[in-house]
Amino acid sequence: MKLRRVAIDTYHENVAYLHRDCAVYRAEGFQALSKVEVKANGREILATLNVVDDTSIVGCDELGVSEDAFAQLEVPDGHPASVSQAEPPESIPALFRKINGERLGREDFRSIVQDIADRRYSKIELTAFVVASNRSELDREEVYFLTEAMIASGRRLDWREPLVVDKHCIGGIPGNRTSMLVVPIVAAYGLVFPKTSSRAITSPAGTADTMEVLANVELPFDRMTEIVRQHRGCLSWGGTADLSPADDVLISVERPLSIDSPGQMVASILSKKIAAGSTHLVLDIPIGPTAKVRSMPEAQKLRRLFEYVAQRLHLSLDVVITDGRQPVGRGVGPVLEARDVMQVLENDPDAPNDLRQKSLRLAGRLIECSPDVRGGDGFAIARDILDSGRALARMEAIIHAQGDKAFDWKHPSLGKLQLEVRAPRAGVVTGIDNLQVAQIARLAGAPKVRAAGVDLRCKLGDVVSEGDVLYRVHASYPADLEFARQATVRHSGYRIGSADEVPQVFVEF
Amino acid sequence: MKLRRVAIDTYHENVAYLHRDCAVYRAEGFQALSKVEVKANGREILATLNVVDDTSIVGCDELGVSEDAFAQLEVPDGHPASVSQAEPPESIPALFRKINGERLGREDFRSIVQDIADRRYSKIELTAFVVASNRSELDREEVYFLTEAMIASGRRLDWREPLVVDKHCIGGIPGNRTSMLVVPIVAAYGLVFPKTSSRAITSPAGTADTMEVLANVELPFDRMTEIVRQHRGCLSWGGTADLSPADDVLISVERPLSIDSPGQMVASILSKKIAAGSTHLVLDIPIGPTAKVRSMPEAQKLRRLFEYVAQRLHLSLDVVITDGRQPVGRGVGPVLEARDVMQVLENDPDAPNDLRQKSLRLAGRLIECSPDVRGGDGFAIARDILDSGRALARMEAIIHAQGDKAFDWKHPSLGKLQLEVRAPRAGVVTGIDNLQVAQIARLAGAPKVRAAGVDLRCKLGDVVSEGDVLYRVHASYPADLEFARQATVRHSGYRIGSADEVPQVFVEF
């Protein structure tokens, strides 16, 4: 048959189009929506079959494929191609055993994860795996097997350096852009820190979104390694490197189901980091009433699971449990967060001190991975690097190497439309809801609209008078501002009370 | 926008097509594959969005929809239509609670099942519900809530009769076509028995497939009720009546995952029967080494769950645990099973006695639902009806009423291609694998090829000499016969041993 590009964008789902009167369709007894294998020029892809009744879309001798699928085959329009019923994935019996509550072994996970990475699983099979592995369905050795299989499913980088450091936060705290400070500090100290970050999935800004305000983040792999060789660090988007590809596929069903089970979180984070070639990782688990992890016992349990898997995979891991009671810094949204980061790097007296302190402590921990630094000395080294302007210089070098964009941190261009949310009465700020602040920033347009977001003017423990501005919402489009406004009316995200009502957490920092 | 029928058959999944340059697509910030709501002429449907780059498929002012979706809107090509982002289903918070292992209440199940029946759930959400309700995740009261919600999601028939009987088998035993004998016997006795059956999903023949050899089974609802009024019974396909519509949607994900959990089985069976207006049900649970249920304790546990839910829903239920060690009758496949059924009805001396006995016992139990029959007398009444030819006469009347097809039970037209599987040595038949026999019959073409299947010449306990024919495989196409042949070589499905190795089961019949 002749391959034909059908100009329909079906996103990540490959679709093949066959005419109903086509001989192959009739002979093979295909069903619409069944999985088929399309082969052309030695390449093969899996696709879902749609049946066409209009020869202007595909003719009887043509095999149509959607845009993405066509690109994957890398052949010109009209090239010979064949189509056949796809074999069911080999790991299906193992999947069925997991659905039935059985414990799986190393080979089971390897074959399931490989099929997932090869996109051989349907949405139904993927979801079944995710839900059947949810909650405490995986024991810690199974989480180790899953992590190992996820690493094996993709590329694994080797920096040929004895020490490759990284940091990661399990997420859920708006404004928590410490990576953009920790990377230049630690790279300036001299450790190799090839930081790849994700874009926001459910949050108002990911590190990649915020870094993109300052520099290009979509770097070809060779360019990224070159920058790391020269500057010891980078801040790029991790989406292109084919690291732990099964993870991205799993996330595509975990996200719509809001599933964030400990086992899947550990496997996702550690597989990405180990595949990226990290040898030492500092992991940030924030706790607080509206953080992902709400209590110290829960955080300790999660810490032990991370530590068990990391140790089995020979990753040196340092878990820190941090204050997650409220957003970090002031800005929530790409441009606002970039402003906060630059204020700290520039040693601006008005810089948010919580962001500065947290970044220094995390950087200190990473610097202590260096064999010639004594435990406890890292913080002071990090502070010297920041205060002396060496961190700023390193950040500027990295930005320049990645391709810089114009950004005036003193006068960042924020969304022109604004609204202010004010204190309904005098008192002390006793609660700031991370989830609500994130939601308002997203409704205002972040992260898609870079200039949109929330700018916090008060933090926990601040004394306010009635009518004081608690925060400002920035948006670029009237509909966005209106959505955000409605959300602030339903729940501002702030609680005002008395000083003794401020919740306490006892954490490392 | 103008509605346009795009001649692509996307099966049960509605797809909407928007051109990438279309103003609505740009303004609304749609994503490919997101759910959209299409409205035209007061009707609305949900669809998945595909983005098109070719104006010959849809133009910038057009809203394309796939064939099925177009048919649902019931407006002509070019009719005004609008599209908007679909609201997420209301029951999603309840779904998330179930995923997290919480117990749900009556209202939760009602809203989940209604969203499922309205096809508001994505494949991901559906699968998550099925897997999160799998195994023992639902307690018995939750199974009751689920069943009740499934009944409420569709139509509920009212026959305006004090006694409406039905029978059902949980499945898994090839050749088990007792309904086609029980219906004419019980209807001839005078009870109302409006039997609707399914087609085979994973088995080589369903009752609807087998009945279709003898008569038309796709009856309009009004015609079916007319036949029942006149003849007290019918044997039609149940797919058109809109009974428990959520069940069909759930099955679409349970089937590819081979999920058959007790809670879902009970809800599926009882919701269909109660929605069909049954007041009395005899339920057949076969047990045996290769049946769905393998032990008596397991069968008793399932029986109690069925009884609990039936009682809460005021259905009179009689569970019988039967011999499921081997296929029932001789034929496996629509034509072969129709032959067995007619042999029994015709009182042919060569009729398979196990099928006759089992049908008489089930019919006897149903006849005992009648208030004027003493417990224990049903069997003899049923036998009289069968032996006297009244059951045959009633079956012929029903066949004629539904629209009869030519069928010569003495010389059924079987697949012309044949192979025989013979005993490798002398001995006694000590095992017949239900699953393997079903698999061989399916590979031979059943149920799609009506004349294909397996004809068993020996049953459990039969003495065989080396080279005796154990069974014959019939097929209509060489490729089918070859697939079946390979399966018989891998495993014939028969075990030959000594008389004392025949497995025993102690069941009601």
PDB file of N, CA, C and O in Angstrom, chain B residues 208-238:
ATOM      1  N   ALA B 208     -27.274 -16.277  22.258  1.00  0.00           N
ATOM      2  CA  ALA B 208     -27.796 -15.524  21.105  1.00  0.00           C
ATOM      3  C   ALA B 208     -27.190 -16.019  19.798  1.00  0.00           C
ATOM      4  O   ALA B 208     -27.880 -16.117  18.778  1.00  0.00           O
ATOM      5  N   ASP B 209     -25.900 -16.350  19.814  1.00  0.00           N
ATOM      6  CA  ASP B 209     -25.256 -16.858  18.597  1.00  0.00           C
ATOM      7  C   ASP B 209     -25.862 -18.192  18.175  1.00  0.00           C
ATOM      8  O   ASP B 209     -26.054 -18.467  16.993  1.00  0.00           O
ATOM      9  N   THR B 210     -26.125 -19.062  19.159  1.00  0.00           N
ATOM     10  CA  THR B 210     -26.650 -20.395  18.855  1.00  0.00           C
ATOM     11  C   THR B 210     -28.103 -20.319  18.414  1.00  0.00           C
ATOM     12  O   THR B 210     -28.502 -20.947  17.431  1.00  0.00           O
ATOM     13  N   MET B 211     -28.891 -19.513  19.125  1.00  0.00           N
ATOM     14  CA  MET B 211     -30.297 -19.354  18.745  1.00  0.00           C
ATOM     15  C   MET B 211     -30.395 -18.776  17.333  1.00  0.00           C
ATOM     16  O   MET B 211     -31.313 -19.094  16.581  1.00  0.00           O
ATOM     17  N   GLU B 212     -29.416 -17.953  16.967  1.00  0.00           N
ATOM     18  CA  GLU B 212     -29.446 -17.316  15.650  1.00  0.00           C
ATOM     19  C   GLU B 212     -29.299 -18.332  14.513  1.00  0.00           C
ATOM     20  O   GLU B 212     -29.617 -18.036  13.359  1.00  0.00           O
ATOM     21  N   VAL B 213     -28.794 -19.530  14.824  1.00  0.00           N
ATOM     22  CA  VAL B 213     -28.734 -20.592  13.818  1.00  0.00           C
ATOM     23  C   VAL B 213     -30.159 -21.032  13.448  1.00  0.00           C
ATOM     24  O   VAL B 213     -30.438 -21.397  12.311  1.00  0.00           O
ATOM     25  N   LEU B 214     -31.047 -20.947  14.435  1.00  0.00           N
ATOM     26  CA  LEU B 214     -32.423 -21.437  14.245  1.00  0.00           C
ATOM     27  C   LEU B 214     -33.410 -20.335  13.893  1.00  0.00           C
ATOM     28  O   LEU B 214     -34.409 -20.588  13.223  1.00  0.00           O
ATOM     29  N   ALA B 215     -33.151 -19.123  14.394  1.00  0.00           N
ATOM     30  CA  ALA B 215     -34.154 -18.058  14.256  1.00  0.00           C
ATOM     31  C   ALA B 215     -33.481 -16.700  14.306  1.00  0.00           C
ATOM     32  O   ALA B 215     -32.334 -16.575  14.741  1.00  0.00           O
ATOM     33  N   ASN B 216     -34.231 -15.715  13.874  1.00  0.00           N
ATOM     34  CA  ASN B 216     -33.803 -14.333  14.030  1.00  0.00           C
ATOM     35  C   ASN B 216     -33.800 -13.985  15.524  1.00  0.00           C
ATOM     36  O   ASN B 216     -34.732 -14.369  16.248  1.00  0.00           O
ATOM     37  N   VAL B 217     -32.748 -13.316  16.001  1.00  0.00           N
ATOM     38  CA  VAL B 217     -32.720 -12.956  17.431  1.00  0.00           C
ATOM     39  C   VAL B 217     -32.729 -11.453  17.658  1.00  0.00           C
ATOM     40  O   VAL B 217     -32.860 -10.999  18.785  1.00  0.00           O
ATOM     41  N   GLU B 218     -32.576 -10.687  16.575  1.00  0.00           N
ATOM     42  CA  GLU B 218     -32.546  -9.228  16.759  1.00  0.00           C
ATOM     43  C   GLU B 218     -33.954  -8.686  16.580  1.00  0.00           C
ATOM     44  O   GLU B 218     -34.345  -8.279  15.498  1.00  0.00           O
ATOM     45  N   LEU B 219     -34.693  -8.719  17.674  1.00  0.00           N
ATOM     46  CA  LEU B 219     -36.100  -8.342  17.612  1.00  0.00           C
ATOM     47  C   LEU B 219     -36.302  -6.935  18.127  1.00  0.00           C
ATOM     48  O   LEU B 219     -35.752  -6.567  19.161  1.00  0.00           O
ATOM     49  N   PRO B 220     -37.138  -6.137  17.430  1.00  0.00           N
ATOM     50  CA  PRO B 220     -37.521  -4.853  18.018  1.00  0.00           C
ATOM     51  C   PRO B 220     -38.245  -5.132  19.343  1.00  0.00           C
ATOM     52  O   PRO B 220     -38.904  -6.176  19.488  1.00  0.00           O
ATOM     53  N   PHE B 221     -38.105  -4.194  20.271  1.00  0.00           N
ATOM     54  CA  PHE B 221     -38.633  -4.434  21.601  1.00  0.00           C
ATOM     55  C   PHE B 221     -40.127  -4.781  21.585  1.00  0.00           C
ATOM     56  O   PHE B 221     -40.575  -5.716  22.264  1.00  0.00           O
ATOM     57  N   ASP B 222     -40.902  -4.060  20.788  1.00  0.00           N
ATOM     58  CA  ASP B 222     -42.350  -4.312  20.762  1.00  0.00           C
ATOM     59  C   ASP B 222     -42.675  -5.713  20.249  1.00  0.00           C
ATOM     60  O   ASP B 222     -43.589  -6.371  20.736  1.00  0.00           O
ATOM     61  N   ARG B 223     -41.895  -6.157  19.263  1.00  0.00           N
ATOM     62  CA  ARG B 223     -42.127  -7.493  18.720  1.00  0.00           C
ATOM     63  C   ARG B 223     -41.799  -8.549  19.788  1.00  0.00           C
ATOM     64  O   ARG B 223     -42.522  -9.533  19.945  1.00  0.00           O
ATOM     65  N   MET B 224     -40.726  -8.308  20.535  1.00  0.00           N
ATOM     66  CA  MET B 224     -40.338  -9.260  21.574  1.00  0.00           C
ATOM     67  C   MET B 224     -41.458  -9.393  22.612  1.00  0.00           C
ATOM     68  O   MET B 224     -41.846 -10.499  22.992  1.00  0.00           O
ATOM     69  N   THR B 225     -42.006  -8.269  23.067  1.00  0.00           N
ATOM     70  CA  THR B 225     -43.056  -8.341  24.086  1.00  0.00           C
ATOM     71  C   THR B 225     -44.292  -9.050  23.546  1.00  0.00           C
ATOM     72  O   THR B 225     -44.937  -9.821  24.254  1.00  0.00           O
ATOM     73  N   GLU B 226     -44.589  -8.827  22.278  1.00  0.00           N
ATOM     74  CA  GLU B 226     -45.730  -9.493  21.653  1.00  0.00           C
ATOM     75  C   GLU B 226     -45.534 -11.014  21.677  1.00  0.00           C
ATOM     76  O   GLU B 226     -46.463 -11.768  22.015  1.00  0.00           O
ATOM     77  N   ILE B 227     -44.317 -11.451  21.320  1.00  0.00           N
ATOM     78  CA  ILE B 227     -44.024 -12.895  21.316  1.00  0.00           C
ATOM     79  C   ILE B 227     -44.154 -13.462  22.725  1.00  0.00           C
ATOM     80  O   ILE B 227     -44.705 -14.549  22.932  1.00  0.00           O
ATOM     81  N   VAL B 228     -43.658 -12.721  23.709  1.00  0.00           N
ATOM     82  CA  VAL B 228     -43.730 -13.203  25.090  1.00  0.00           C
ATOM     83  C   VAL B 228     -45.199 -13.292  25.544  1.00  0.00           C
ATOM     84  O   VAL B 228     -45.609 -14.255  26.183  1.00  0.00           O
ATOM     85  N   ARG B 229     -45.987 -12.281  25.187  1.00  0.00           N
ATOM     86  CA  ARG B 229     -47.411 -12.330  25.557  1.00  0.00           C
ATOM     87  C   ARG B 229     -48.072 -13.583  24.965  1.00  0.00           C
ATOM     88  O   ARG B 229     -48.851 -14.254  25.617  1.00  0.00           O
ATOM     89  N   GLN B 230     -47.720 -13.890  23.731  1.00  0.00           N
ATOM     90  CA  GLN B 230     -48.393 -14.993  23.045  1.00  0.00           C
ATOM     91  C   GLN B 230     -47.860 -16.363  23.452  1.00  0.00           C
ATOM     92  O   GLN B 230     -48.623 -17.303  23.650  1.00  0.00           O
ATOM     93  N   HIS B 231     -46.517 -16.461  23.592  1.00  0.00           N
ATOM     94  CA  HIS B 231     -45.915 -17.788  23.793  1.00  0.00           C
ATOM     95  C   HIS B 231     -45.302 -17.962  25.182  1.00  0.00           C
ATOM     96  O   HIS B 231     -44.684 -18.975  25.447  1.00  0.00           O
ATOM     97  N   ARG B 232     -45.368 -16.983  26.031  1.00  0.00           N
ATOM     98  CA  ARG B 232     -44.813 -16.985  27.396  1.00  0.00           C
ATOM     99  C   ARG B 232     -43.294 -16.955  27.415  1.00  0.00           C
ATOM    100  O   ARG B 232     -42.703 -16.843  28.495  1.00  0.00           O
ATOM    101  N   GLY B 233     -42.652 -17.065  26.263  1.00  0.00           N
ATOM    102  CA  GLY B 233     -41.189 -17.032  26.266  1.00  0.00           C
ATOM    103  C   GLY B 233     -40.642 -16.549  24.949  1.00  0.00           C
ATOM    104  O   GLY B 233     -41.363 -16.469  23.945  1.00  0.00           O
ATOM    105  N   CYS B 234     -39.351 -16.189  24.977  1.00  0.00           N
ATOM    106  CA  CYS B 234     -38.644 -15.856  23.736  1.00  0.00           C
ATOM    107  C   CYS B 234     -37.172 -16.124  23.991  1.00  0.00           C
ATOM    108  O   CYS B 234     -36.763 -16.382  25.133  1.00  0.00           O
ATOM    109  N   LEU B 235     -36.386 -16.094  22.954  1.00  0.00           N
ATOM    110  CA  LEU B 235     -34.930 -16.248  23.082  1.00  0.00           C
ATOM    111  C   LEU B 235     -34.288 -15.226  22.158  1.00  0.00           C
ATOM    112  O   LEU B 235     -33.937 -15.517  21.023  1.00  0.00           O
ATOM    113  N   SER B 236     -34.164 -13.987  22.659  1.00  0.00           N
ATOM    114  CA  SER B 236     -33.685 -12.921  21.773  1.00  0.00           C
ATOM    115  C   SER B 236     -32.364 -12.357  22.287  1.00  0.00           C
ATOM    116  O   SER B 236     -31.943 -12.634  23.401  1.00  0.00           O
ATOM    117  N   TRP B 237     -31.756 -11.580  21.440  1.00  0.00           N
ATOM    118  CA  TRP B 237     -30.499 -10.916  21.804  1.00  0.00           C
ATOM    119  C   TRP B 237     -30.823  -9.697  22.656  1.00  0.00           C
ATOM    120  O   TRP B 237     -31.756  -8.954  22.347  1.00  0.00           O
ATOM    121  N   GLY B 238     -30.074  -9.517  23.755  1.00  0.00           N
ATOM    122  CA  GLY B 238     -30.425  -8.461  24.702  1.00  0.00           C
ATOM    123  C   GLY B 238     -29.759  -7.135  24.452  1.00  0.00           C
ATOM    124  O   GLY B 238     -29.863  -6.218  25.262  1.00  0.00           O
TER     125      GLY B 238
END
